[in-house]
Tab-separated table of C-alpha atoms and ligand atoms in Angstrom:
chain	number	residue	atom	x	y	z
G	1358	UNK	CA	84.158	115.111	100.725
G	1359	UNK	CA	87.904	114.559	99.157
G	1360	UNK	CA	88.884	117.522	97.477
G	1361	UNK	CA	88.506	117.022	93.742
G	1362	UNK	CA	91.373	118.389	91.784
G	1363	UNK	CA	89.470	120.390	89.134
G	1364	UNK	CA	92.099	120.147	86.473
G	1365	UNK	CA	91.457	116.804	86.161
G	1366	UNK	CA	87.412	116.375	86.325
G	1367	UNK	CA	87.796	115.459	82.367
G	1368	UNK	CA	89.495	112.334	83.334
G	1369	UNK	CA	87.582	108.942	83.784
G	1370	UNK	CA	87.174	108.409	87.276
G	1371	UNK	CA	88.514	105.382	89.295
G	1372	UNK	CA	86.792	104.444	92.978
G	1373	UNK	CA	88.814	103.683	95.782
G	1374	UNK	CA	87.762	101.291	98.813
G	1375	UNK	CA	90.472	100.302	101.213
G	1376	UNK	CA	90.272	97.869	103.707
G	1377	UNK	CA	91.983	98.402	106.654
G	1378	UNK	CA	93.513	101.545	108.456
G	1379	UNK	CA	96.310	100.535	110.716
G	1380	UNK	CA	100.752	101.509	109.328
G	1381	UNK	CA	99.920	99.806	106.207
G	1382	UNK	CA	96.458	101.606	105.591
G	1383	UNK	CA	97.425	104.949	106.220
G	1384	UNK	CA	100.720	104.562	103.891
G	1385	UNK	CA	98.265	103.533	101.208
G	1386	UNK	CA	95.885	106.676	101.693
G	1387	UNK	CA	98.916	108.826	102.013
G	1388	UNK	CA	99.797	107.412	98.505
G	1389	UNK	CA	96.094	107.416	97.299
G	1390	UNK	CA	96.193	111.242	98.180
G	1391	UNK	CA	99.148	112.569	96.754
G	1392	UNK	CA	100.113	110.638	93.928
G	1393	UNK	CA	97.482	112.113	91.269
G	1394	UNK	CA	99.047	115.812	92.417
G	1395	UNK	CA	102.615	114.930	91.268
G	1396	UNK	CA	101.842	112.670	88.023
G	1397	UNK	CA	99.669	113.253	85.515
G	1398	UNK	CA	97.599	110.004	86.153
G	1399	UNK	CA	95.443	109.217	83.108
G	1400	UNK	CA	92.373	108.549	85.822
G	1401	UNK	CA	90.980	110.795	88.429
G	1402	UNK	CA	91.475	108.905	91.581
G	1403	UNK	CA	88.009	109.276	93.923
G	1404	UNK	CA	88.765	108.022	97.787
G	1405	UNK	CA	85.501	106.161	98.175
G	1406	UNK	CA	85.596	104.768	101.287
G	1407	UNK	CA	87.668	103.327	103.880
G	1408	UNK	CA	86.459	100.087	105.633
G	1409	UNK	CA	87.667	98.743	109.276
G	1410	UNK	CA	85.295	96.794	112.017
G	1411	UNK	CA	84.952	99.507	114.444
G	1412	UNK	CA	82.412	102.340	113.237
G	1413	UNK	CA	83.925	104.362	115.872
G	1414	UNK	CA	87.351	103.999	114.909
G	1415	UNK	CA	87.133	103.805	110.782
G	1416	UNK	CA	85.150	106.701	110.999
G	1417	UNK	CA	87.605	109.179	112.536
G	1418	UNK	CA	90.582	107.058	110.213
G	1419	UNK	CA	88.074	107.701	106.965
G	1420	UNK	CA	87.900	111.545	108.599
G	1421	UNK	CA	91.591	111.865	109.006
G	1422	UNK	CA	93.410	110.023	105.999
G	1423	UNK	CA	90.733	111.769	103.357
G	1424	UNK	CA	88.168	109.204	102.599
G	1425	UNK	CA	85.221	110.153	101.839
G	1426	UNK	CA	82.845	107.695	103.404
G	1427	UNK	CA	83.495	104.458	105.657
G	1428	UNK	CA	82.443	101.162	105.690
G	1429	UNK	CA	82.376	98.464	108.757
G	1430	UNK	CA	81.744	95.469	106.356
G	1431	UNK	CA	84.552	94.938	103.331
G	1432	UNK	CA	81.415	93.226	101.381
G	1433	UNK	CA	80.201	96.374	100.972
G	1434	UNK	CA	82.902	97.731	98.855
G	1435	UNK	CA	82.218	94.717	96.505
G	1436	UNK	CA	78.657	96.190	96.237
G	1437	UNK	CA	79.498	99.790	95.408
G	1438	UNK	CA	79.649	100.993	92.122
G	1439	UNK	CA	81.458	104.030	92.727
G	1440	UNK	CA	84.116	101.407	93.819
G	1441	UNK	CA	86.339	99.857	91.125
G	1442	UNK	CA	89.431	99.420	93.470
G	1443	UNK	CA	89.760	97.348	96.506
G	1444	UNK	CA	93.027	97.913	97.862
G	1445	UNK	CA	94.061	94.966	101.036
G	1446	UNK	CA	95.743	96.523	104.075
G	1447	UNK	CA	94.728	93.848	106.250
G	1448	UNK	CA	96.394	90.806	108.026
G	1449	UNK	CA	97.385	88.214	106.041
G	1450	UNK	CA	94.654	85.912	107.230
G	1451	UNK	CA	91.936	88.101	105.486
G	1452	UNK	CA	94.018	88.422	102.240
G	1453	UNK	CA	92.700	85.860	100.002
G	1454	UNK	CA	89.061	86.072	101.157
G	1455	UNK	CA	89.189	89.815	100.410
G	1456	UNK	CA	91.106	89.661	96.989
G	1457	UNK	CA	89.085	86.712	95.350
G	1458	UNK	CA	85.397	88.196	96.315
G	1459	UNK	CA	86.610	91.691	95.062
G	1460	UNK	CA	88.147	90.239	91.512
G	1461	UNK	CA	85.253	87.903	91.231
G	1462	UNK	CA	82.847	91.277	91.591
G	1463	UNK	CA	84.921	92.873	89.218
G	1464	UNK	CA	87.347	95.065	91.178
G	1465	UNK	CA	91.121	96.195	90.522
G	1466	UNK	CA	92.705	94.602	93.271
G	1467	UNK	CA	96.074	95.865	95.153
G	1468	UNK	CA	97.168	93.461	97.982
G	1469	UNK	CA	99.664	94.005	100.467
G	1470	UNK	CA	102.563	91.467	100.991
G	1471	UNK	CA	102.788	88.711	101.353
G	1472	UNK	CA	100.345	87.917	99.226
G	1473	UNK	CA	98.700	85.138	101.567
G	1474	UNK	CA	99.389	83.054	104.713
G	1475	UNK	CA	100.047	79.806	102.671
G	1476	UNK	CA	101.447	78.512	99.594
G	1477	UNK	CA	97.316	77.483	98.815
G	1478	UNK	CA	96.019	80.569	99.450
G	1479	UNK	CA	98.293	82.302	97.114
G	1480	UNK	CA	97.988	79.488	94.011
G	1481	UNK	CA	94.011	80.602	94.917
G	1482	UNK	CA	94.674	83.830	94.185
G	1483	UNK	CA	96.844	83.640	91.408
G	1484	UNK	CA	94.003	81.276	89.528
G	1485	UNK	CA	91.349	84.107	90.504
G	1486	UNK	CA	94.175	87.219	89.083
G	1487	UNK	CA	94.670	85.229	85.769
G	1488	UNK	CA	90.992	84.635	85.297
G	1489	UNK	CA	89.795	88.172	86.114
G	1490	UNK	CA	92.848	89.556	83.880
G	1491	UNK	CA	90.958	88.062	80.994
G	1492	UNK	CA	87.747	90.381	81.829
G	1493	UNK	CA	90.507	93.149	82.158
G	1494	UNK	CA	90.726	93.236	85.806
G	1495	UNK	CA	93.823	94.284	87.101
G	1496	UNK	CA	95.851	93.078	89.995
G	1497	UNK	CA	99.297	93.765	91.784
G	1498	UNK	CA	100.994	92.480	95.177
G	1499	UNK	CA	102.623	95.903	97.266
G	1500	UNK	CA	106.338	95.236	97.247
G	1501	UNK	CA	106.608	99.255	97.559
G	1502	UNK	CA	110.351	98.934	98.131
G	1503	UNK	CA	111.392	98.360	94.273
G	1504	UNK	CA	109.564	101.668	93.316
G	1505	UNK	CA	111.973	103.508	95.155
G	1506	UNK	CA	114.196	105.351	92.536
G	1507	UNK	CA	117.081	103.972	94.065
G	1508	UNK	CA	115.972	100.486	93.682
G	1509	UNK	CA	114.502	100.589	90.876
G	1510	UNK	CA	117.993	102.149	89.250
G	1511	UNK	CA	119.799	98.988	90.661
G	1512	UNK	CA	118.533	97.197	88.325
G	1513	UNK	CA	118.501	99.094	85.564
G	1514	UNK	CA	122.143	99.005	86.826
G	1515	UNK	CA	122.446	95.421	86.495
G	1516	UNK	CA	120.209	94.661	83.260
G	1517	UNK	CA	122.191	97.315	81.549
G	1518	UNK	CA	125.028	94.821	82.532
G	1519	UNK	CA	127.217	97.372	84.676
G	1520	UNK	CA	127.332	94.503	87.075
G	1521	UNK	CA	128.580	91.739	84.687
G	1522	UNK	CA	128.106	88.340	85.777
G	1523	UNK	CA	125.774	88.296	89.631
G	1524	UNK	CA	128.018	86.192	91.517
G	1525	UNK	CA	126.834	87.291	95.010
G	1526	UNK	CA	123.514	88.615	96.801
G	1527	UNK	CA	123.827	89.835	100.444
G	1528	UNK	CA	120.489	90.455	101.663
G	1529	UNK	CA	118.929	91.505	105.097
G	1530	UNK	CA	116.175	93.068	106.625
G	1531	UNK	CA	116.604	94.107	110.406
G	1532	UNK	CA	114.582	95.192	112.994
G	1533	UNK	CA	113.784	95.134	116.789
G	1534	UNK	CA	110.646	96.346	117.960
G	1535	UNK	CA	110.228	92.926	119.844
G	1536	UNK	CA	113.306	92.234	121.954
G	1537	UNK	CA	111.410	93.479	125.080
G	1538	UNK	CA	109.527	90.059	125.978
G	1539	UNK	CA	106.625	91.903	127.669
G	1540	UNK	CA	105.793	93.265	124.295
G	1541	UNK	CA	102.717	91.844	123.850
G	1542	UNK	CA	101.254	88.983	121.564
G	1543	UNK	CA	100.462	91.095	118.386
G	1544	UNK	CA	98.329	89.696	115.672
G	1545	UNK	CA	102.243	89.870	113.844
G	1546	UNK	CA	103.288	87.108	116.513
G	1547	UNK	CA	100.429	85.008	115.731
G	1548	UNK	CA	100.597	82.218	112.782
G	1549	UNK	CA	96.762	82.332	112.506
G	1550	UNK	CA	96.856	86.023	111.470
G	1551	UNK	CA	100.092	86.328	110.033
G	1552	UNK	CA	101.392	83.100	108.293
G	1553	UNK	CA	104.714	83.505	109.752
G	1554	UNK	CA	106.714	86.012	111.467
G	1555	UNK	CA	110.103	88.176	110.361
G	1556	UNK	CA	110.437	85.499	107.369
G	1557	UNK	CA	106.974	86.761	105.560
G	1558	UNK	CA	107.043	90.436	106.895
G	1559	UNK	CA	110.236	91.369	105.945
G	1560	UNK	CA	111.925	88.745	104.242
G	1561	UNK	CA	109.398	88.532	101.635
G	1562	UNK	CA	110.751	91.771	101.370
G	1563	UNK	CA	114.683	91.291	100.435
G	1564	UNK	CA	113.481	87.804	98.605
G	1565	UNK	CA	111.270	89.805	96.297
G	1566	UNK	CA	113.547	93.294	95.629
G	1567	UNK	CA	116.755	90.948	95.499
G	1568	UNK	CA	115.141	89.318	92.388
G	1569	UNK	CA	113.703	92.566	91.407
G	1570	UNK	CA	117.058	93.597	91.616
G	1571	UNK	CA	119.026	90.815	89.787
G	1572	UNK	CA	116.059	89.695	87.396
G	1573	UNK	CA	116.955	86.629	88.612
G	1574	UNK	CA	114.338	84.406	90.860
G	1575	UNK	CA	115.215	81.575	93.552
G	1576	UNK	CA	115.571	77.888	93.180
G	1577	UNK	CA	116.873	76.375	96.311
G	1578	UNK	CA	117.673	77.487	100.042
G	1579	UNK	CA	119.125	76.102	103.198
G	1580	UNK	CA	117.042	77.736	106.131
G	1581	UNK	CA	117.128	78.459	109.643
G	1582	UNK	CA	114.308	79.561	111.927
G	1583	UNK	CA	114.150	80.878	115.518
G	1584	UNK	CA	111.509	81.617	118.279
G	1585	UNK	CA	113.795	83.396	121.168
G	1586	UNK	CA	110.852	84.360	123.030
G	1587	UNK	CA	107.966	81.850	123.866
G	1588	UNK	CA	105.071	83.189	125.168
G	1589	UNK	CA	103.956	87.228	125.928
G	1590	UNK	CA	101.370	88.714	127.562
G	1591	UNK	CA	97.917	88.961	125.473
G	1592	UNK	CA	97.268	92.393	124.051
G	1593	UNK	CA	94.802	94.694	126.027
G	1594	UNK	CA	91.890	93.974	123.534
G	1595	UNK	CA	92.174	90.256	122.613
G	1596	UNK	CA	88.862	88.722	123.895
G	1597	UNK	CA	89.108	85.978	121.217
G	1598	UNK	CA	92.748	85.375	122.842
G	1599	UNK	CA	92.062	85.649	126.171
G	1600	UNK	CA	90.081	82.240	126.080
G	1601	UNK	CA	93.035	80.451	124.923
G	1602	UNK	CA	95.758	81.709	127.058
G	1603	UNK	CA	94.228	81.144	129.811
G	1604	UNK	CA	93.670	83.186	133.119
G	1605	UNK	CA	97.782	83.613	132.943
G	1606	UNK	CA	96.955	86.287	130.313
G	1607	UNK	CA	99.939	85.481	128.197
G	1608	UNK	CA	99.658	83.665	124.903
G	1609	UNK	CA	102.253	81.511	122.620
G	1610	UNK	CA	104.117	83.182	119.999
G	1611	UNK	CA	103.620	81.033	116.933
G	1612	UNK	CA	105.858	82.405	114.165
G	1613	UNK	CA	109.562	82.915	114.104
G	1614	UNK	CA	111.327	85.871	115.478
G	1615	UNK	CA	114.160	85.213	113.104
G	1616	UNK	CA	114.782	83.428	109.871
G	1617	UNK	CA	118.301	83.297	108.345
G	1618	UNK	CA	118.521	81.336	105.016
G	1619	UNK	CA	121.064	80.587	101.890
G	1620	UNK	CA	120.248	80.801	98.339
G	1621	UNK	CA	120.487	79.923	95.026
G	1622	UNK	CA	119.192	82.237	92.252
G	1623	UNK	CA	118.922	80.397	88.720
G	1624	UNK	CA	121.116	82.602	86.578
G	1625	UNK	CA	124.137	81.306	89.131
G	1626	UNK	CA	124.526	83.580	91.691
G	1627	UNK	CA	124.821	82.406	95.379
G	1628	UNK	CA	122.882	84.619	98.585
G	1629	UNK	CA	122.607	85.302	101.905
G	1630	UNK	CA	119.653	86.257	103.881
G	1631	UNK	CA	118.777	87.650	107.094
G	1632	UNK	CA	115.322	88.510	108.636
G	1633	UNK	CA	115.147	89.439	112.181
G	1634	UNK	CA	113.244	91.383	114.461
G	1635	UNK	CA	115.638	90.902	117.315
G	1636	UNK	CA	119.020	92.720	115.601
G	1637	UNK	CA	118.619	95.468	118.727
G	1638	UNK	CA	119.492	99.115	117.990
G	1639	UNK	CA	118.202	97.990	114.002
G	1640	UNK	CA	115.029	99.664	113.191
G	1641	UNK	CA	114.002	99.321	109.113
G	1642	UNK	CA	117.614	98.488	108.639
G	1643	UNK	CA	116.923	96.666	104.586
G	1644	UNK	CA	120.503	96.600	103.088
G	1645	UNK	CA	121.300	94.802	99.628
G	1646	UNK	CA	124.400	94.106	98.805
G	1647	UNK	CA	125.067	92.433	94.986
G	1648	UNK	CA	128.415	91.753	93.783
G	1649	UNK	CA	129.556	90.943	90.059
G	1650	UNK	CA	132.362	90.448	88.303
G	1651	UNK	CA	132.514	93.940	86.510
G	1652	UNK	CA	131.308	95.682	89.601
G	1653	UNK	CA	129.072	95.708	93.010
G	1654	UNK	CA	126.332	98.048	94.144
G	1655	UNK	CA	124.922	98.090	97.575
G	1656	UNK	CA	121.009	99.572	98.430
G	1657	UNK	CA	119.782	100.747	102.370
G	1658	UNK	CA	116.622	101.547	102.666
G	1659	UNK	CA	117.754	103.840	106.218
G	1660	UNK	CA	119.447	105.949	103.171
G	1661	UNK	CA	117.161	105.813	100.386
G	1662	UNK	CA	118.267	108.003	98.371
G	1663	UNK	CA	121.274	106.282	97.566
G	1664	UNK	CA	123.142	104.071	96.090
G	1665	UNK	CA	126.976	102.766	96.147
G	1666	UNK	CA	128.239	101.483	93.097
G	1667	UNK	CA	131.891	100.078	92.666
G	1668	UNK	CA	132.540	99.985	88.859
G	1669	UNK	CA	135.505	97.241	88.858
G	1670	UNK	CA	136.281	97.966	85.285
G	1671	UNK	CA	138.058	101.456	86.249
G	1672	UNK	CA	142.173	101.233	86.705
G	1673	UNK	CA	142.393	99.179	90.490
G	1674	UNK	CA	144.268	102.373	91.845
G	1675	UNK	CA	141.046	104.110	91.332
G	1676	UNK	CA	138.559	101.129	93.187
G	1677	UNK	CA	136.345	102.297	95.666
G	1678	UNK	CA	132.362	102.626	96.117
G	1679	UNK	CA	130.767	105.804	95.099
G	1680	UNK	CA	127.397	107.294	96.265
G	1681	UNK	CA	125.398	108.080	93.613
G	1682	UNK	CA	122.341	110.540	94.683
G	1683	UNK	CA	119.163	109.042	93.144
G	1684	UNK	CA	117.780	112.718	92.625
G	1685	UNK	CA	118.328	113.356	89.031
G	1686	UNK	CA	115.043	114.388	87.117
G	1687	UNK	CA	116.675	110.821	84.457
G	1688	UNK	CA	115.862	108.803	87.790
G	1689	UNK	CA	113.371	106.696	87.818
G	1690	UNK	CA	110.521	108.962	89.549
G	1691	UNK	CA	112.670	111.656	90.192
G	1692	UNK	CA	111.227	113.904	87.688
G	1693	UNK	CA	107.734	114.476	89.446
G	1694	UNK	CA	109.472	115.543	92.945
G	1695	UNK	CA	112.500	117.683	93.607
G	1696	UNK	CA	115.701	119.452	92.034
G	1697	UNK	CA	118.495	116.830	92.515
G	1698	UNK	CA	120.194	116.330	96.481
G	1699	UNK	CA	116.634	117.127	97.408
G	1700	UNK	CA	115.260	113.554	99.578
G	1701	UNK	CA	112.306	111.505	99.060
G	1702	UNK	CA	111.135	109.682	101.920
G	1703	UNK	CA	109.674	105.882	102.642
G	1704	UNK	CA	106.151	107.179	101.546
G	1705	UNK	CA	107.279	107.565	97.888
G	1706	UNK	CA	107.501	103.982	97.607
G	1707	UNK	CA	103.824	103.763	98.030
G	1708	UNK	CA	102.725	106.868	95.814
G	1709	UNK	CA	104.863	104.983	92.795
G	1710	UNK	CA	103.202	102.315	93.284
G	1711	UNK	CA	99.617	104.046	92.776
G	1712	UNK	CA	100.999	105.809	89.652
G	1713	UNK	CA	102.083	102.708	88.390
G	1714	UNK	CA	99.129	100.939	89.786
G	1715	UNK	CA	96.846	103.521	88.200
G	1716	UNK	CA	98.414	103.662	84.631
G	1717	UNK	CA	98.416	100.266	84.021
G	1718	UNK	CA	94.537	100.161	84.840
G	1719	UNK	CA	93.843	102.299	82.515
G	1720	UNK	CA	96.345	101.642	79.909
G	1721	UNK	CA	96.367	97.959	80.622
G	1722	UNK	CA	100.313	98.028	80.309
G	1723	UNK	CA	102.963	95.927	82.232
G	1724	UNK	CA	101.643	95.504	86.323
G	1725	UNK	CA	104.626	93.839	88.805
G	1726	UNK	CA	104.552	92.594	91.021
G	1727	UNK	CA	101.642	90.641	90.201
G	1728	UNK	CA	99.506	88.106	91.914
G	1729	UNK	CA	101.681	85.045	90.200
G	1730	UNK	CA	104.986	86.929	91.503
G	1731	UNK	CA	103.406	87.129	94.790
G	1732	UNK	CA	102.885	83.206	94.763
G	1733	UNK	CA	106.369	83.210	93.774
G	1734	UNK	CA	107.716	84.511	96.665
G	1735	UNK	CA	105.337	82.509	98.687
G	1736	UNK	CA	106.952	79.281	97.802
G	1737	UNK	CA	110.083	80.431	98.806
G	1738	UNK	CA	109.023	81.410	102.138
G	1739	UNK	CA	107.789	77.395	102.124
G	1740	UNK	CA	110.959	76.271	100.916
G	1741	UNK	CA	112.606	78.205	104.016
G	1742	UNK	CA	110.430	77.055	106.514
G	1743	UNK	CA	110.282	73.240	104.929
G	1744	UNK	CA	114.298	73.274	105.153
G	1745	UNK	CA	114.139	74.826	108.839
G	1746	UNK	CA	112.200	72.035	109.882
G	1747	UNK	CA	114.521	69.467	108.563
G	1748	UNK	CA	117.110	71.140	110.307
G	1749	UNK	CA	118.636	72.865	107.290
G	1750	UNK	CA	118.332	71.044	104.276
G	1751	UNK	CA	118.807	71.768	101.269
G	1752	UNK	CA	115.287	72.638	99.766
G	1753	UNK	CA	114.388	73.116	95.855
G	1754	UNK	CA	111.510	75.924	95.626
G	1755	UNK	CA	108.672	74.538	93.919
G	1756	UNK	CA	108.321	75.830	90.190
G	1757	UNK	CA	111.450	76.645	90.155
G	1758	UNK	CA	112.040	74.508	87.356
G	1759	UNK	CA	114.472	72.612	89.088
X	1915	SOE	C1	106.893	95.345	110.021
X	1915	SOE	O1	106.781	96.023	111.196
X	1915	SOE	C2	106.714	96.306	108.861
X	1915	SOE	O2	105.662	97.187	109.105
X	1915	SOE	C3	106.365	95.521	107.613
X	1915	SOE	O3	105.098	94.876	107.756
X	1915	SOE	C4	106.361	96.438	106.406
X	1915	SOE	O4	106.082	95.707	105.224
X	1915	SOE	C5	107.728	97.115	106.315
X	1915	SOE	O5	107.778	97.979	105.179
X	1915	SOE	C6	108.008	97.907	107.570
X	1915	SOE	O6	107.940	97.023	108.717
């Protein structure tokens, strides 16, 4: 059993399932854990059960992130009622399946990003949020970066108008745990599994926090994809692969290893963006940059608790970029953790997001990002790959009004 927290057994309860126990999974159980111990959540939070294929394996992860049962069959969360949470931490592929079953039984739904593989998948899911929201279901996508304090400050920054007019967005999200070509063919690399590569792992990241950020949203892009590496050898357990590759035991990659793309944003300003997994020596390296014409702040997620802020309204001779420490207890967050200068850490991100998550469940306030934000960001990943493949053109994003 979980340990109860006995100052809180007057509470109404709320049952956790989780599917899936891999980075992702145990982020979410981390968060699951600590996050009623730190803010007073208005619901108990009870770790149900965690579900995965392998007995074996999703028994010792159930055992060792705090859950207090398992399950080898997601379906069965849907039939629980001690459940009335289903949080995805699975591949992409299994995202809508998952989502739609659990908010057609009736189940709060968290999903991580992206919200689906396609553009289809998401509108599915969307339809399915909006419908169960009217039987008071509620739903969210897991874009954990903006609940860091220091994102979440940027833009308070910038709708507080400290900013001015957004002229510029700098965006990119580098990484390189893939240069090595005999890394092998990852369910990440596959297009089956994972809808596309660095473009809907991580720049679904810097597309939805830089409009998080600005409060402004996408309407057009020029995009550029790349594959460097071809083919790699088949991961060690990948009997469903092995078939296909052949007895060479290497498989295609089938997503890009890079995707570099131009912007528009609808209130004006013009952006870069970068998503790579092949920028070597880079290794969660998410930097922000956004520039107005009253000042600039910049955001990296390899210093967190940051944030440099130029205010261009001061006398020139006193210009420069100032780090301000995101530690005060007037933060967002920052109250429940530390006296100021002391750090939070990447798993923060995901324990505001429960709080948040869990308050708006059971106060039936605000929810972002939600299923139709998600979808959002999905058809800007389409309008990035659409323009790739026509060798850079200039490609409205659908919805966006334009
Ligand atoms: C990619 O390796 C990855 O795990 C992403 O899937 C996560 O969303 C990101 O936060 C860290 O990197």
């Amino acid at each position: 059993m979980t340990s109860r927290d006995p100052a809180r057994e007057d509470l109404p309860e709320l049952g956790v399932g989780l599917v899936g126990y891999a980075f992702m999974g145990a982020a979410h159980s981390h968060a699951w854990r600590t996050a009623g111990r730190f803010f007073n959540l208005p619901m108990s939070v009870r770790m149900r059960a965690l579900c995965g294929r392998s007995r074996e394996r999703v028994a010792a992860a159930a055992s060792r992130l705090g859950w207090s049962s398992y399950e080898t069959d997601w379906k069965q969360l849907l039939a629980r009622d001690d459940i009335q949470l289903v949080d995805v931490c699975t591949p992409g592929g299994s995202h809508a399946e998952i989502a739609i079953a659990a908010l057609a039984a009736g189940k709060h739904v968290i999903c991580e990003k992206p919200l689906a593989n396609t553009v289809a998948e998401a509108r599915a899911m969307a339809s399915a949020a909006r419908s169960a929201a009217g039987r008071g279901i509620r739903s969210m996508v897991g874009f954990n970066y903006r609940r860091l304090p220091a994102a979440t400050f940027a833009r308070d920054l910038v709708a507080a108008g400290k900013l001015g007019t957004i002229r510029h967005v700098r965006a990119h999200y580098l990484q390189d745990w893939i240069v090595d070509p005999e890394f092998p063919l990852v369910w990440r690399l596959r297009a089956e599994e994972a809808g596309s590569g660095a473009l809907g792992d991580i720049g679904t990241h810097i597309i939805d926090l830089t409009q998080f950020i600005t409060g402004q949203h996408i309407t057009g892009v020029s995009g550029l994809t790349e594959t460097f590496v071809k083919d790699r050898p088949l991961p060690a357990e990948s009997p469903g692969l092995s078939a296909a590759a052949g007895a060479a035991g290497r498989g295609l990659v089938t997503v890009d290893d890079a995707a570099l793309f131009l912007a528009r944003f609808d209130d004006g300003a013009v952006a870069t963006f970068e998503a790579t997994r092949f920028a070597t020596g880079r290794k969660n390296g998410l930097q922000i940059e956004v520039n107005g014409d009253r000042g600039s702040l910049q955001f990296d997620v390899e210093r967190l608790n940051e944030l440099q802020y130029l205010d261009a309204t001061e006398d020139p001779v006193m210009h420069g970029f100032r780090r301000i420490m995101v530690t005060e207890p007037s933060h967002p967050y920052a109250a429940a953790w530390w006296p100021p200068g002391h750090a939070l850490g990447y798993e923060h991100s995901f324990i505001h997001q429960v709080k948040d998550l869990v308050e708006a469940v059971a106060n039936g306030g605000d929810l972002a990002p939600s299923f139709e934000d998600g979808l959002q960001v999905q058809l800007v990943l389409d309008a990035v790959q659409r323009s790739a493949a026509s060798r850079g053109e200039w490609t409205v994003v659908e919805g966006s009004g334009l």
